Every structure is written in structure tokens, then in C-alpha cells.
mmCIF file with all atom_site columns, C-alpha atoms in Angstrom:
data_model
loop_
_atom_site.group_PDB
_atom_site.id
_atom_site.type_symbol
_atom_site.label_atom_id
_atom_site.label_alt_id
_atom_site.label_comp_id
_atom_site.label_asym_id
_atom_site.label_entity_id
_atom_site.label_seq_id
_atom_site.pdbx_PDB_ins_code
_atom_site.Cartn_x
_atom_site.Cartn_y
_atom_site.Cartn_z
_atom_site.occupancy
_atom_site.B_iso_or_equiv
_atom_site.pdbx_formal_charge
_atom_site.auth_seq_id
_atom_site.auth_comp_id
_atom_site.auth_asym_id
_atom_site.auth_atom_id
_atom_site.pdbx_PDB_model_num
ATOM 1   C CA . MET Y 1 1   ? -55.005 -99.700  -55.942 1.00 49.00 ? 1   MET Y CA 1
ATOM 2   C CA . SER Y 1 2   ? -58.479 -100.960 -56.063 1.00 59.00 ? 2   SER Y CA 1
ATOM 3   C CA . GLY Y 1 3   ? -61.146 -99.368  -59.005 1.00 67.00 ? 3   GLY Y CA 1
ATOM 4   C CA . PRO Y 1 4   ? -63.653 -96.583  -58.301 1.00 82.00 ? 4   PRO Y CA 1
ATOM 5   C CA . LEU Y 1 5   ? -66.059 -96.892  -55.224 1.00 84.00 ? 5   LEU Y CA 1
ATOM 6   C CA . PRO Y 1 6   ? -69.651 -98.159  -55.766 1.00 89.00 ? 6   PRO Y CA 1
ATOM 7   C CA . TRP Y 1 7   ? -72.180 -95.322  -56.364 1.00 90.00 ? 7   TRP Y CA 1
ATOM 8   C CA . TRP Y 1 8   ? -73.618 -96.115  -52.427 1.00 92.00 ? 8   TRP Y CA 1
ATOM 9   C CA . ALA Y 1 9   ? -70.103 -95.614  -50.941 1.00 91.00 ? 9   ALA Y CA 1
ATOM 10  C CA . GLU Y 1 10  ? -69.440 -92.685  -52.751 1.00 93.00 ? 10  GLU Y CA 1
ATOM 11  C CA . ALA Y 1 11  ? -73.392 -91.415  -51.882 1.00 95.00 ? 11  ALA Y CA 1
ATOM 12  C CA . LEU Y 1 12  ? -73.107 -92.165  -48.154 1.00 95.00 ? 12  LEU Y CA 1
ATOM 13  C CA . THR Y 1 13  ? -69.387 -90.906  -47.947 1.00 94.00 ? 13  THR Y CA 1
ATOM 14  C CA . ALA Y 1 14  ? -70.513 -87.290  -49.145 1.00 96.00 ? 14  ALA Y CA 1
ATOM 15  C CA . LEU Y 1 15  ? -73.668 -87.463  -47.152 1.00 97.00 ? 15  LEU Y CA 1
ATOM 16  C CA . LEU Y 1 16  ? -71.677 -88.146  -43.607 1.00 96.00 ? 16  LEU Y CA 1
ATOM 17  C CA . VAL Y 1 17  ? -69.027 -85.497  -44.974 1.00 96.00 ? 17  VAL Y CA 1
ATOM 18  C CA . VAL Y 1 18  ? -71.820 -82.820  -45.300 1.00 97.00 ? 18  VAL Y CA 1
ATOM 19  C CA . VAL Y 1 19  ? -73.497 -83.494  -42.373 1.00 96.00 ? 19  VAL Y CA 1
ATOM 20  C CA . GLY Y 1 20  ? -70.431 -83.573  -40.167 1.00 94.00 ? 20  GLY Y CA 1
ATOM 21  C CA . ALA Y 1 21  ? -69.659 -80.240  -41.655 1.00 94.00 ? 21  ALA Y CA 1
ATOM 22  C CA . GLY Y 1 22  ? -73.148 -78.709  -40.862 1.00 94.00 ? 22  GLY Y CA 1
ATOM 23  C CA . PHE Y 1 23  ? -72.557 -79.933  -37.194 1.00 91.00 ? 23  PHE Y CA 1
ATOM 24  C CA . ALA Y 1 24  ? -69.491 -78.089  -36.643 1.00 88.00 ? 24  ALA Y CA 1
ATOM 25  C CA . ALA Y 1 25  ? -70.867 -74.894  -38.696 1.00 90.00 ? 25  ALA Y CA 1
ATOM 26  C CA . ILE Y 1 26  ? -74.032 -75.048  -36.522 1.00 88.00 ? 26  ILE Y CA 1
ATOM 27  C CA . GLY Y 1 27  ? -71.528 -75.075  -33.161 1.00 85.00 ? 27  GLY Y CA 1
ATOM 28  C CA . SER Y 1 28  ? -69.376 -72.130  -34.724 1.00 86.00 ? 28  SER Y CA 1
ATOM 29  C CA . PHE Y 1 29  ? -72.546 -70.114  -35.319 1.00 87.00 ? 29  PHE Y CA 1
ATOM 30  C CA . GLY Y 1 30  ? -73.447 -70.989  -31.824 1.00 83.00 ? 30  GLY Y CA 1
ATOM 31  C CA . LEU Y 1 31  ? -69.953 -70.203  -30.661 1.00 83.00 ? 31  LEU Y CA 1
ATOM 32  C CA . VAL Y 1 32  ? -70.373 -66.352  -32.030 1.00 85.00 ? 32  VAL Y CA 1
ATOM 33  C CA . ARG Y 1 33  ? -74.139 -65.743  -31.112 1.00 87.00 ? 33  ARG Y CA 1
ATOM 34  C CA . MET Y 1 34  ? -73.932 -66.736  -27.545 1.00 85.00 ? 34  MET Y CA 1
ATOM 35  C CA . PRO Y 1 35  ? -73.395 -63.722  -25.312 1.00 85.00 ? 35  PRO Y CA 1
ATOM 36  C CA . THR Y 1 36  ? -71.636 -65.129  -22.020 1.00 82.00 ? 36  THR Y CA 1
ATOM 37  C CA . PHE Y 1 37  ? -68.955 -67.942  -21.767 1.00 84.00 ? 37  PHE Y CA 1
ATOM 38  C CA . PHE Y 1 38  ? -71.235 -69.945  -19.928 1.00 82.00 ? 38  PHE Y CA 1
ATOM 39  C CA . ARG Y 1 39  ? -73.609 -70.128  -22.823 1.00 82.00 ? 39  ARG Y CA 1
ATOM 40  C CA . ARG Y 1 40  ? -70.882 -70.210  -25.565 1.00 84.00 ? 40  ARG Y CA 1
ATOM 41  C CA . ILE Y 1 41  ? -69.118 -73.307  -23.597 1.00 84.00 ? 41  ILE Y CA 1
ATOM 42  C CA . HIS Y 1 42  ? -71.657 -75.764  -25.284 1.00 79.00 ? 42  HIS Y CA 1
ATOM 43  C CA . THR Y 1 43  ? -72.003 -75.282  -29.013 1.00 79.00 ? 43  THR Y CA 1
ATOM 44  C CA . PRO Y 1 44  ? -68.610 -75.716  -29.899 1.00 80.00 ? 44  PRO Y CA 1
ATOM 45  C CA . THR Y 1 45  ? -68.525 -79.215  -28.009 1.00 79.00 ? 45  THR Y CA 1
ATOM 46  C CA . LEU Y 1 46  ? -71.093 -80.956  -29.381 1.00 79.00 ? 46  LEU Y CA 1
ATOM 47  C CA . GLY Y 1 47  ? -70.668 -79.711  -32.771 1.00 81.00 ? 47  GLY Y CA 1
ATOM 48  C CA . ALA Y 1 48  ? -67.296 -80.737  -32.529 1.00 80.00 ? 48  ALA Y CA 1
ATOM 49  C CA . THR Y 1 49  ? -68.205 -84.161  -31.442 1.00 84.00 ? 49  THR Y CA 1
ATOM 50  C CA . ALA Y 1 50  ? -71.304 -84.932  -33.499 1.00 87.00 ? 50  ALA Y CA 1
ATOM 51  C CA . GLY Y 1 51  ? -69.147 -83.598  -36.418 1.00 89.00 ? 51  GLY Y CA 1
ATOM 52  C CA . VAL Y 1 52  ? -65.985 -85.689  -35.727 1.00 88.00 ? 52  VAL Y CA 1
ATOM 53  C CA . TRP Y 1 53  ? -68.494 -88.827  -35.507 1.00 90.00 ? 53  TRP Y CA 1
ATOM 54  C CA . SER Y 1 54  ? -69.920 -88.146  -38.590 1.00 93.00 ? 54  SER Y CA 1
ATOM 55  C CA . ILE Y 1 55  ? -66.682 -87.840  -40.349 1.00 92.00 ? 55  ILE Y CA 1
ATOM 56  C CA . SER Y 1 56  ? -64.879 -90.588  -38.913 1.00 91.00 ? 56  SER Y CA 1
ATOM 57  C CA . LEU Y 1 57  ? -67.783 -92.744  -40.277 1.00 92.00 ? 57  LEU Y CA 1
ATOM 58  C CA . ALA Y 1 58  ? -67.580 -91.021  -43.923 1.00 93.00 ? 58  ALA Y CA 1
ATOM 59  C CA . THR Y 1 59  ? -64.087 -91.684  -43.201 1.00 90.00 ? 59  THR Y CA 1
ATOM 60  C CA . ALA Y 1 60  ? -64.867 -95.580  -42.037 1.00 89.00 ? 60  ALA Y CA 1
ATOM 61  C CA . VAL Y 1 61  ? -67.039 -96.156  -45.079 1.00 90.00 ? 61  VAL Y CA 1
ATOM 62  C CA . TYR Y 1 62  ? -64.969 -94.992  -47.814 1.00 89.00 ? 62  TYR Y CA 1
ATOM 63  C CA . PHE Y 1 63  ? -61.944 -96.607  -46.869 1.00 86.00 ? 63  PHE Y CA 1
ATOM 64  C CA . SER Y 1 64  ? -63.969 -99.829  -46.237 1.00 86.00 ? 64  SER Y CA 1
ATOM 65  C CA . ALA Y 1 65  ? -65.246 -99.809  -49.595 1.00 87.00 ? 65  ALA Y CA 1
ATOM 66  C CA . GLN Y 1 66  ? -62.017 -98.995  -51.455 1.00 86.00 ? 66  GLN Y CA 1
ATOM 67  C CA . GLY Y 1 67  ? -60.371 -101.930 -49.324 1.00 81.00 ? 67  GLY Y CA 1
ATOM 68  C CA . SER Y 1 68  ? -61.214 -105.374 -49.076 1.00 71.00 ? 68  SER Y CA 1
ATOM 69  C CA . SER Y 1 69  ? -61.554 -105.106 -45.216 1.00 73.00 ? 69  SER Y CA 1
ATOM 70  C CA . LEU Y 1 70  ? -63.228 -103.149 -42.323 1.00 76.00 ? 70  LEU Y CA 1
ATOM 71  C CA . PHE Y 1 71  ? -61.349 -99.944  -41.828 1.00 78.00 ? 71  PHE Y CA 1
ATOM 72  C CA . LEU Y 1 72  ? -61.850 -98.858  -38.078 1.00 78.00 ? 72  LEU Y CA 1
ATOM 73  C CA . HIS Y 1 73  ? -58.847 -96.810  -37.366 1.00 80.00 ? 73  HIS Y CA 1
ATOM 74  C CA . ALA Y 1 74  ? -61.029 -93.737  -37.835 1.00 84.00 ? 74  ALA Y CA 1
ATOM 75  C CA . ALA Y 1 75  ? -62.983 -94.800  -34.556 1.00 84.00 ? 75  ALA Y CA 1
ATOM 76  C CA . LEU Y 1 76  ? -60.041 -94.338  -32.353 1.00 87.00 ? 76  LEU Y CA 1
ATOM 77  C CA . ILE Y 1 77  ? -60.604 -90.614  -33.239 1.00 86.00 ? 77  ILE Y CA 1
ATOM 78  C CA . ALA Y 1 78  ? -63.850 -90.318  -32.458 1.00 85.00 ? 78  ALA Y CA 1
ATOM 79  C CA . MET Y 1 79  ? -63.575 -91.786  -29.092 1.00 87.00 ? 79  MET Y CA 1
ATOM 80  C CA . PHE Y 1 80  ? -60.901 -89.823  -28.182 1.00 88.00 ? 80  PHE Y CA 1
ATOM 81  C CA . VAL Y 1 81  ? -62.546 -86.590  -29.064 1.00 84.00 ? 81  VAL Y CA 1
ATOM 82  C CA . ALA Y 1 82  ? -65.778 -88.011  -27.391 1.00 83.00 ? 82  ALA Y CA 1
ATOM 83  C CA . LEU Y 1 83  ? -63.939 -88.860  -24.230 1.00 86.00 ? 83  LEU Y CA 1
ATOM 84  C CA . THR Y 1 84  ? -61.541 -85.733  -23.764 1.00 87.00 ? 84  THR Y CA 1
ATOM 85  C CA . ALA Y 1 85  ? -63.994 -82.982  -25.695 1.00 84.00 ? 85  ALA Y CA 1
ATOM 86  C CA . PRO Y 1 86  ? -66.527 -83.338  -22.443 1.00 83.00 ? 86  PRO Y CA 1
ATOM 87  C CA . ILE Y 1 87  ? -63.981 -83.300  -19.922 1.00 88.00 ? 87  ILE Y CA 1
ATOM 88  C CA . THR Y 1 88  ? -62.033 -80.074  -21.416 1.00 88.00 ? 88  THR Y CA 1
ATOM 89  C CA . THR Y 1 89  ? -65.951 -78.334  -21.110 1.00 86.00 ? 89  THR Y CA 1
ATOM 90  C CA . ILE Y 1 90  ? -65.913 -79.226  -17.637 1.00 89.00 ? 90  ILE Y CA 1
ATOM 91  C CA . PHE Y 1 91  ? -62.390 -78.000  -16.667 1.00 92.00 ? 91  PHE Y CA 1
ATOM 92  C CA . LEU Y 1 92  ? -62.743 -74.856  -18.806 1.00 90.00 ? 92  LEU Y CA 1
ATOM 93  C CA . THR Y 1 93  ? -66.134 -74.209  -17.354 1.00 89.00 ? 93  THR Y CA 1
ATOM 94  C CA . ARG Y 1 94  ? -64.946 -74.511  -13.678 1.00 90.00 ? 94  ARG Y CA 1
ATOM 95  C CA . ALA Y 1 95  ? -61.774 -72.663  -14.255 1.00 92.00 ? 95  ALA Y CA 1
ATOM 96  C CA . ALA Y 1 96  ? -64.266 -69.735  -15.495 1.00 90.00 ? 96  ALA Y CA 1
ATOM 97  C CA . LEU Y 1 97  ? -66.874 -70.153  -12.486 1.00 89.00 ? 97  LEU Y CA 1
ATOM 98  C CA . PHE Y 1 98  ? -64.115 -69.937  -10.171 1.00 90.00 ? 98  PHE Y CA 1
ATOM 99  C CA . ARG Y 1 99  ? -62.728 -66.848  -11.657 1.00 90.00 ? 99  ARG Y CA 1
ATOM 100 C CA . GLU Y 1 100 ? -65.909 -65.237  -12.215 1.00 88.00 ? 100 GLU Y CA 1
ATOM 101 C CA . ARG Y 1 101 ? -66.446 -65.946  -8.223  1.00 87.00 ? 101 ARG Y CA 1
ATOM 102 C CA . GLN Y 1 102 ? -63.238 -64.345  -7.618  1.00 88.00 ? 102 GLN Y CA 1
ATOM 103 C CA . LYS Y 1 103 ? -64.429 -61.222  -9.121  1.00 89.00 ? 103 LYS Y CA 1
ATOM 104 C CA . GLY Y 1 104 ? -67.826 -61.165  -7.527  1.00 84.00 ? 104 GLY Y CA 1
ATOM 105 C CA . GLY Y 1 105 ? -69.334 -62.020  -11.112 1.00 80.00 ? 105 GLY Y CA 1
ATOM 106 C CA . ASP Y 1 106 ? -72.963 -63.115  -11.360 1.00 77.00 ? 106 ASP Y CA 1
ATOM 107 C CA . VAL Y 1 107 ? -72.888 -66.914  -11.013 1.00 77.00 ? 107 VAL Y CA 1
ATOM 108 C CA . PRO Y 1 108 ? -75.015 -69.167  -9.691  1.00 70.00 ? 108 PRO Y CA 1
ATOM 109 C CA . ARG Y 1 109 ? -73.895 -70.010  -5.682  1.00 70.00 ? 109 ARG Y CA 1
ATOM 110 C CA . PRO Y 1 110 ? -72.266 -73.426  -4.997  1.00 69.00 ? 110 PRO Y CA 1
ATOM 111 C CA . ALA Y 1 111 ? -74.773 -76.262  -4.591  1.00 68.00 ? 111 ALA Y CA 1
ATOM 112 C CA . ALA Y 1 112 ? -73.469 -76.737  -1.130  1.00 66.00 ? 112 ALA Y CA 1
ATOM 113 C CA . THR Y 1 113 ? -74.820 -73.054  0.366   1.00 65.00 ? 113 THR Y CA 1
ATOM 114 C CA . ARG Y 1 114 ? -78.291 -74.192  -1.339  1.00 58.00 ? 114 ARG Y CA 1
ATOM 115 C CA . GLY Y 1 115 ? -81.182 -75.564  0.538   1.00 59.00 ? 115 GLY Y CA 1
ATOM 116 C CA . GLU Y 1 116 ? -83.504 -78.278  0.042   1.00 57.00 ? 116 GLU Y CA 1
ATOM 117 C CA . ASP Y 1 117 ? -86.248 -75.181  0.130   1.00 55.00 ? 117 ASP Y CA 1
ATOM 118 C CA . ASP Y 1 118 ? -84.607 -73.473  -2.096  1.00 53.00 ? 118 ASP Y CA 1
ATOM 119 C CA . THR Y 1 119 ? -86.717 -72.803  -5.351  1.00 55.00 ? 119 THR Y CA 1
ATOM 120 C CA . ARG Y 1 120 ? -84.509 -71.340  -7.878  1.00 54.00 ? 120 ARG Y CA 1
ATOM 121 C CA . THR Y 1 121 ? -82.829 -72.941  -10.457 1.00 54.00 ? 121 THR Y CA 1
ATOM 122 C CA . GLU Y 1 122 ? -79.308 -72.972  -11.746 1.00 52.00 ? 122 GLU Y CA 1
ATOM 123 C CA . LEU Y 1 123 ? -80.143 -70.373  -14.448 1.00 53.00 ? 123 LEU Y CA 1
ATOM 124 C CA . GLN Y 1 124 ? -81.534 -67.932  -11.898 1.00 53.00 ? 124 GLN Y CA 1
ATOM 125 C CA . PHE Y 1 125 ? -78.503 -66.008  -10.961 1.00 52.00 ? 125 PHE Y CA 1
ATOM 126 C CA . ASP Y 1 126 ? -78.433 -63.981  -7.744  1.00 50.00 ? 126 ASP Y CA 1
ATOM 127 C CA . LYS Y 1 127 ? -75.545 -62.756  -5.935  1.00 51.00 ? 127 LYS Y CA 1
ATOM 128 C CA . THR Y 1 128 ? -76.986 -62.408  -2.452  1.00 52.00 ? 128 THR Y CA 1
ATOM 129 C CA . PRO Y 1 129 ? -77.713 -65.608  -0.556  1.00 52.00 ? 129 PRO Y CA 1
ATOM 130 C CA . ASP Y 1 130 ? -81.195 -65.571  0.760   1.00 49.00 ? 130 ASP Y CA 1
#
């Protein structure tokens, strides 16, 4: 067991934890404020990824300063979240889009049915094709 941490390690760890908690809170507030699923899906994913990266850095700083060697186990957690969160978001969005199209909901047309002369953007929804 080593002694107390240097002041710079405590300050950096505290800063990174607060920043990570801030990202998570912003993602949570975005989840509550957005009106539809398709808008709501992005905020927790981005908040969780940035929050986990920041807290993982805080963990690495804390345990590296406490011990005599570099602590990189937390990087595995951050890599796992960085790889799985976007993939999960894509699968959830595709499933929701499929269900909305089955119900006849107000969603963008599939990319294969849009022509090159189609000037509408993906955010301009239309139930009837031109």
C-alpha cells in the first residue's frame, strides 16, 4: 500500500470524473428532452461514450499514480464501450425504423428509392414518394 496521491493526480482524477459525470448527465437530459425515438437515440450514446472515456482516464491516472507502473486495464473498458455503443445504436435504430415503416409511420424513404434528382434531405419526411 502506498501513501497518499500527489496533488496533481488527485486534481486530475477529480476533474476527469466530474467531466465524465457531466457528459453522462448531458446525455441523460438529452434523452428526456428529445421528442421522438430517432432524435432521442443519439444523446445517451454520445454521452455514455464520452463519459466512460473520461472516467476510464481518471481510473488510469489514479491507479498509475498510486502504484509504480502504468495502469491501462481501464482502457479495455473504454474500448469495449466505444465499439459496442455505436453498433447497438445502429441495430436499435434499424429495428425502430423497420417497425415504423411496417406501421406506415412518418419516416424517410429507403435510400434505394431516392433518385439522384431528389433534393430532399433525410430529415424531410414524406409518406408519399414523388
